[in-house]
Amino acid sequence: MSQASPTPRSRSASDAKHQIVFLLLDRFTLMAFASAIEPLRLANRVAGRPLYAWKLVSENGRSVTCSNGTEVTVSGGLDDIPSEAMIVICGGVDVQRATTAPILAWLRKRARHGNVIAGVCTGAWTLAKAGLLDRHRATIHWENHDALIEDFPEIDLTKSVFVIHGKRLTSAGGTAPLDMMLTLITNSEGADLAHAVADQLIYSSIRTNRDTQRLSIPARIGVRHPKLARVIEFMENHIEDPISPSDLAQEVDMSTRQLERLFRRYLNRSPKRYYMELRLERARNLLMQTDMSVISVALATGFTSPSHFSKCYRAYYDTTPYRERGAHATPEDDV
């Protein structure tokens, strides 16, 4: 590792050009938080001066437990922040429960004040709930993508690793906040510093907002067959209104029998079975991550009969949609 100049001890954080406040929600994701904060520390170290200063806060000013059980100490509550700071909401597991009325009110107040506000991992859901992403482009971790679309259809949701749209910033989980922060460092302090920080992190390629989160379909399924990838793409884009096997085959200039053989050869299942699994996986995400009724989830995943949905769900997951939802369900949801 190349030597970097230490931050001079004589310079205080109050001298920093950029003030950042990290609001840690209960059960936030540690990986996404670390990916957001470490580039700032290293930018100061490489530059040899405090360009960035940050503060960790929680709703009540008490320590917060992240999703892996680690307890993180904060230095204050919601009102104890620099007035012009950029605010970063760090979300994680069960973000709906962690997004409380006081947090929403505080975010709306800070938005009216003009603060730049970002959401990392599921933090985008909190911004959306506060109404701060209306008519904005945004992103969220791919696993939460469908749920956010259902809850907040007015958002221009993308599958990018991060999105910067005016004073609203969103990034997916994992290492995506690292790319977002390196981009912010590039925009404010120059590409040389950002690349030096990336080198410190052994990060060889900084992704842009044009990069998507998930691997390509061929990479995901481990098969590089163009027609198979196209059919699966059609399936993924038509979950609510499933396409028949004959129409799928026609889309790629194949017969239904050829399509059947293609799926059997490479995926060891029929097209119908593969499509059903995609729909049930989407249904499970919606059940776990939204407050949609089970009937609404059934309709959103192409099941016109609630009883058929329940039967298929039980066969695949060995439980009913109602039991899957658990404490979030209401008795009338049981189908």
Coordinates of C-alpha atoms in Angstrom, one line a residue:
M1 CA 0.0 0.0 0.0
S2 CA 1.3 3.4 -0.9
Q3 CA 2.1 5.8 2.0
A4 CA -0.5 8.5 2.6
S5 CA 0.0 11.6 4.6
P6 CA -1.6 11.5 8.0
T7 CA -4.3 14.1 8.8
P8 CA -2.6 16.8 10.8
R9 CA -3.7 16.7 14.5
S10 CA -3.6 20.5 14.7
R11 CA -6.5 20.8 12.2
S12 CA -9.9 20.2 13.8
A13 CA -13.0 18.7 12.2
S14 CA -14.6 22.1 12.3
D15 CA -12.2 23.2 9.6
A16 CA -13.6 20.6 7.2
K17 CA -15.2 21.8 4.0
H18 CA -17.9 19.1 4.0
Q19 CA -20.0 18.1 7.0
I20 CA -21.8 14.8 6.8
V21 CA -24.4 13.4 9.3
F22 CA -25.1 9.6 9.3
L23 CA -28.5 8.8 10.7
L24 CA -28.4 5.1 11.7
L25 CA -31.7 3.3 11.6
D26 CA -32.3 0.4 13.8
R27 CA -30.9 -2.8 12.3
F28 CA -29.0 -0.8 9.6
T29 CA -26.6 -2.7 7.3
L30 CA -23.0 -2.4 8.5
M31 CA -21.5 -3.1 5.1
A32 CA -23.3 -0.3 3.4
F33 CA -22.5 2.2 6.2
A34 CA -18.8 1.3 6.1
S35 CA -18.8 1.7 2.3
A36 CA -20.1 5.2 2.8
I37 CA -17.9 6.4 5.6
E38 CA -14.5 4.9 4.9
P39 CA -13.9 6.8 1.7
L40 CA -14.3 10.0 3.7
R41 CA -11.8 9.0 6.2
L42 CA -9.3 8.0 3.5
A43 CA -9.9 11.2 1.6
N44 CA -8.8 13.1 4.7
R45 CA -5.8 10.8 5.1
V46 CA -4.7 11.1 1.5
A47 CA -5.2 14.8 1.3
G48 CA -3.5 15.5 4.6
R49 CA -6.2 17.7 5.9
P50 CA -9.8 17.4 7.1
L51 CA -11.9 17.8 4.0
Y52 CA -14.7 15.8 5.5
A53 CA -16.1 15.7 9.0
W54 CA -18.9 13.4 10.0
K55 CA -21.2 12.7 12.9
L56 CA -23.3 9.6 13.8
V57 CA -26.8 10.2 15.2
S58 CA -29.8 8.1 16.0
E59 CA -33.5 9.0 16.6
N60 CA -33.1 9.1 20.4
G61 CA -29.3 9.7 20.7
R62 CA -28.7 6.2 22.0
S63 CA -26.6 3.5 20.5
V64 CA -28.0 1.5 17.5
T65 CA -27.7 -2.2 16.8
C66 CA -27.0 -3.1 13.2
S67 CA -28.3 -6.1 11.3
N68 CA -25.4 -8.3 12.3
G69 CA -25.9 -7.6 16.0
T70 CA -23.0 -5.1 16.5
E71 CA -23.9 -2.1 18.6
V72 CA -22.7 1.2 17.3
T73 CA -22.3 4.3 19.6
V74 CA -23.6 7.6 18.3
S75 CA -22.8 11.1 19.4
G76 CA -26.3 12.7 19.4
G77 CA -29.9 12.8 18.3
L78 CA -31.8 14.3 15.4
D79 CA -31.5 18.0 16.4
D80 CA -27.8 17.8 17.2
I81 CA -26.4 18.3 13.7
P82 CA -24.7 21.1 11.7
S83 CA -27.4 23.1 9.9
E84 CA -25.8 22.7 6.4
A85 CA -24.7 19.1 6.7
M86 CA -25.4 16.4 4.1
I87 CA -27.6 13.8 5.7
V88 CA -27.1 10.1 5.0
I89 CA -29.9 7.7 6.0
C90 CA -28.5 4.2 6.7
G91 CA -31.2 1.6 6.4
G92 CA -31.2 -2.2 6.6
V93 CA -33.6 -4.9 7.8
D94 CA -37.3 -4.1 8.4
V95 CA -36.9 -0.5 7.4
Q96 CA -40.6 0.1 7.6
R97 CA -40.6 -0.4 11.3
A98 CA -37.4 1.6 11.8
T99 CA -38.8 4.6 9.9
T100 CA -40.8 6.3 12.7
A101 CA -43.0 9.4 12.6
P102 CA -40.4 11.6 14.3
I103 CA -37.7 10.6 11.7
L104 CA -40.1 11.4 8.9
A105 CA -41.0 14.8 10.3
W106 CA -37.4 15.6 10.9
L107 CA -36.4 14.7 7.3
R108 CA -39.2 16.8 5.8
K109 CA -38.0 19.7 8.0
R110 CA -34.4 19.3 6.8
A111 CA -35.6 19.0 3.2
R112 CA -37.4 22.3 3.5
H113 CA -34.2 23.8 5.0
G114 CA -32.4 22.7 1.8
N115 CA -30.1 19.9 3.1
V116 CA -28.8 17.4 0.7
I117 CA -30.2 14.0 1.8
A118 CA -29.1 10.6 0.8
G119 CA -30.3 7.1 1.5
V120 CA -28.1 4.0 1.4
C121 CA -29.2 0.4 1.2
T122 CA -32.9 0.5 2.2
G123 CA -32.6 4.1 3.4
A124 CA -34.2 5.1 0.1
W125 CA -37.5 3.6 1.4
T126 CA -37.3 6.1 4.3
L127 CA -36.8 9.0 1.9
A128 CA -39.7 7.8 -0.2
K129 CA -42.0 7.5 2.8
A130 CA -41.1 11.1 3.7
G131 CA -42.1 12.1 0.2
L132 CA -38.6 13.3 -0.7
L133 CA -38.2 11.1 -3.8
D134 CA -41.5 12.2 -5.5
R135 CA -40.7 12.9 -9.2
H136 CA -37.0 12.0 -8.6
R137 CA -34.9 9.3 -10.1
A138 CA -33.8 6.9 -7.4
T139 CA -32.5 3.4 -6.7
I140 CA -32.5 0.8 -3.9
H141 CA -31.1 -2.6 -3.2
W142 CA -32.4 -4.9 -6.0
E143 CA -34.1 -7.2 -3.4
N144 CA -36.3 -4.2 -2.4
H145 CA -36.9 -2.8 -5.9
D146 CA -40.3 -4.4 -6.5
A147 CA -41.6 -3.4 -3.1
L148 CA -40.6 0.2 -3.5
I149 CA -42.4 0.3 -6.9
E150 CA -45.5 -1.0 -5.4
D151 CA -45.5 1.3 -2.4
F152 CA -44.3 4.5 -4.3
P153 CA -45.2 4.3 -8.0
E154 CA -44.5 8.1 -8.4
I155 CA -40.8 7.5 -8.1
D156 CA -38.7 7.0 -11.2
L157 CA -37.0 3.9 -9.9
T158 CA -33.9 2.6 -11.6
K159 CA -31.6 -0.4 -11.1
S160 CA -28.4 1.6 -11.0
V161 CA -25.9 1.1 -8.3
F162 CA -26.5 4.7 -7.2
V163 CA -28.4 7.8 -8.4
I164 CA -27.6 11.5 -7.8
H165 CA -30.7 13.6 -8.7
G166 CA -30.5 17.2 -7.4
K167 CA -30.3 17.2 -3.6
R168 CA -31.4 13.6 -3.4
L169 CA -29.0 10.7 -3.5
T170 CA -29.7 7.0 -3.2
S171 CA -27.5 4.0 -3.5
A172 CA -28.0 0.2 -3.2
G173 CA -26.5 -1.8 -0.4
G174 CA -23.2 -3.6 -0.2
T175 CA -20.4 -1.7 -1.8
A176 CA -22.6 0.6 -3.9
P177 CA -22.3 3.5 -1.4
L178 CA -18.6 3.4 -2.0
D179 CA -19.1 4.2 -5.7
M180 CA -21.5 7.0 -4.7
M181 CA -19.0 8.6 -2.3
L182 CA -16.1 8.3 -4.7
T183 CA -18.2 10.1 -7.2
L184 CA -19.0 12.9 -4.7
I185 CA -15.2 13.1 -3.9
T186 CA -14.5 13.4 -7.7
N187 CA -17.1 16.1 -8.1
S188 CA -16.0 18.2 -5.2
E189 CA -12.2 17.5 -4.8
G190 CA -11.2 16.0 -8.1
A191 CA -10.6 12.7 -9.8
D192 CA -7.0 12.3 -8.6
L193 CA -8.1 12.2 -4.9
A194 CA -10.9 9.8 -5.7
H195 CA -8.6 7.5 -7.5
A196 CA -6.1 7.7 -4.7
V197 CA -8.8 6.7 -2.2
A198 CA -9.9 3.8 -4.4
D199 CA -6.3 2.6 -4.5
Q200 CA -6.2 2.7 -0.7
L201 CA -9.3 0.5 -0.7
I202 CA -7.9 -1.9 -3.4
Y203 CA -10.9 -0.9 -5.5
S204 CA -9.9 -1.1 -9.1
S205 CA -12.9 0.2 -11.0
I206 CA -15.3 3.0 -9.7
R207 CA -18.8 2.3 -11.0
T208 CA -21.0 5.1 -12.4
N209 CA -24.7 5.8 -12.2
R210 CA -25.0 4.0 -15.5
D211 CA -23.9 0.7 -14.0
T212 CA -26.6 -1.7 -12.8
Q213 CA -26.6 -3.7 -9.6
R214 CA -27.2 -7.3 -10.6
L215 CA -25.1 -9.5 -12.9
S216 CA -26.4 -10.0 -16.4
I217 CA -28.8 -12.9 -16.9
P218 CA -26.2 -15.1 -18.5
A219 CA -23.8 -14.5 -15.6
R220 CA -26.6 -15.2 -13.1
I221 CA -27.8 -18.5 -14.6
G222 CA -24.3 -19.6 -15.6
V223 CA -25.4 -20.1 -19.2
R224 CA -24.4 -18.0 -22.2
H225 CA -27.2 -18.8 -24.6
P226 CA -28.7 -15.6 -26.2
K227 CA -32.2 -16.9 -26.8
L228 CA -32.5 -18.4 -23.3
A229 CA -31.4 -15.0 -21.8
R230 CA -33.9 -13.1 -23.9
V231 CA -36.8 -15.4 -22.8
I232 CA -35.8 -15.0 -19.1
E233 CA -35.7 -11.3 -19.6
F234 CA -39.2 -11.4 -21.0
M235 CA -40.3 -13.4 -18.0
E236 CA -38.8 -11.0 -15.5
N237 CA -40.4 -8.0 -17.2
H238 CA -43.9 -9.7 -17.3
I239 CA -44.5 -11.0 -13.8
E240 CA -47.9 -9.3 -13.3
D241 CA -49.1 -10.3 -16.8
P242 CA -47.4 -13.6 -17.5
I243 CA -46.7 -14.5 -21.2
S244 CA -47.7 -18.0 -22.4
P245 CA -44.9 -20.4 -23.4
S246 CA -46.0 -20.3 -27.1
D247 CA -45.8 -16.5 -27.1
L248 CA -42.4 -16.6 -25.4
A249 CA -41.1 -19.1 -28.0
Q250 CA -42.4 -16.9 -30.8
E251 CA -40.5 -13.9 -29.4
V252 CA -37.2 -15.7 -30.0
D253 CA -38.2 -17.5 -33.2
M254 CA -38.5 -21.0 -31.7
S255 CA -41.2 -23.6 -31.4
T256 CA -42.7 -24.3 -28.1
R257 CA -41.1 -27.7 -28.1
Q258 CA -37.6 -26.2 -28.9
L259 CA -38.1 -23.8 -26.0
E260 CA -39.0 -26.7 -23.7
R261 CA -35.9 -28.6 -24.7
L262 CA -33.7 -25.5 -24.2
F263 CA -34.9 -25.0 -20.6
R264 CA -34.6 -28.7 -19.8
R265 CA -31.1 -28.8 -21.2
Y266 CA -29.7 -25.7 -19.4
L267 CA -31.9 -25.2 -16.3
N268 CA -33.3 -28.7 -15.7
R269 CA -36.9 -27.5 -15.5
S270 CA -39.7 -26.5 -17.9
P271 CA -40.2 -22.9 -18.9
K272 CA -43.5 -23.0 -17.1
R273 CA -41.8 -24.1 -13.9
Y274 CA -39.0 -21.6 -14.1
Y275 CA -41.6 -18.8 -14.7
M276 CA -43.6 -19.9 -11.7
E277 CA -40.5 -19.8 -9.5
L278 CA -39.8 -16.2 -10.6
R279 CA -43.3 -15.2 -9.8
L280 CA -43.3 -16.8 -6.4
E281 CA -39.9 -15.3 -5.5
R282 CA -41.3 -11.9 -6.4
A283 CA -44.4 -12.6 -4.3
R284 CA -42.2 -13.5 -1.3
N285 CA -40.3 -10.3 -1.6
L286 CA -43.6 -8.3 -1.7
L287 CA -45.0 -10.2 1.3
M288 CA -41.8 -9.6 3.4
Q289 CA -41.1 -6.0 2.4
T290 CA -44.5 -4.3 1.9
D291 CA -47.8 -4.0 3.7
M292 CA -49.8 -5.1 0.6
S293 CA -52.6 -7.6 1.3
V294 CA -52.0 -11.2 0.3
I295 CA -54.7 -10.8 -2.4
S296 CA -52.9 -7.7 -3.8
V297 CA -49.6 -9.6 -3.9
A298 CA -51.3 -12.4 -5.7
L299 CA -52.6 -10.0 -8.4
A300 CA -49.2 -8.3 -8.6
T301 CA -47.5 -11.6 -9.5
G302 CA -50.0 -12.8 -12.1
F303 CA -52.4 -14.9 -10.0
T304 CA -56.0 -14.2 -10.6
S305 CA -57.2 -16.8 -8.1
P306 CA -56.1 -16.3 -4.4
S307 CA -56.6 -20.0 -3.7
H308 CA -54.4 -20.9 -6.6
F309 CA -51.7 -18.5 -5.4
S310 CA -51.9 -20.0 -1.9
K311 CA -51.6 -23.6 -3.3
C312 CA -48.6 -22.7 -5.5
Y313 CA -46.9 -20.8 -2.7
R314 CA -47.4 -23.6 -0.2
A315 CA -46.0 -26.2 -2.7
Y316 CA -42.8 -24.1 -3.3
Y317 CA -42.1 -22.7 0.2
D318 CA -43.9 -25.2 2.4
T319 CA -45.8 -22.5 4.1
T320 CA -48.8 -20.2 3.3
P321 CA -48.5 -16.6 2.3
Y322 CA -50.2 -15.6 5.5
R323 CA -47.7 -17.5 7.7
E324 CA -44.9 -16.1 5.6
R325 CA -46.0 -12.6 6.4
G326 CA -46.2 -13.5 10.1
A327 CA -46.7 -10.5 12.4
H328 CA -47.3 -8.1 9.5
A329 CA -50.4 -10.0 8.4
T330 CA -54.0 -9.4 9.4
P331 CA -56.5 -12.3 9.7
E332 CA -58.4 -11.3 6.6
D333 CA -55.2 -11.7 4.5
D334 CA -55.2 -15.5 4.9
V335 CA -56.1 -17.2 1.7

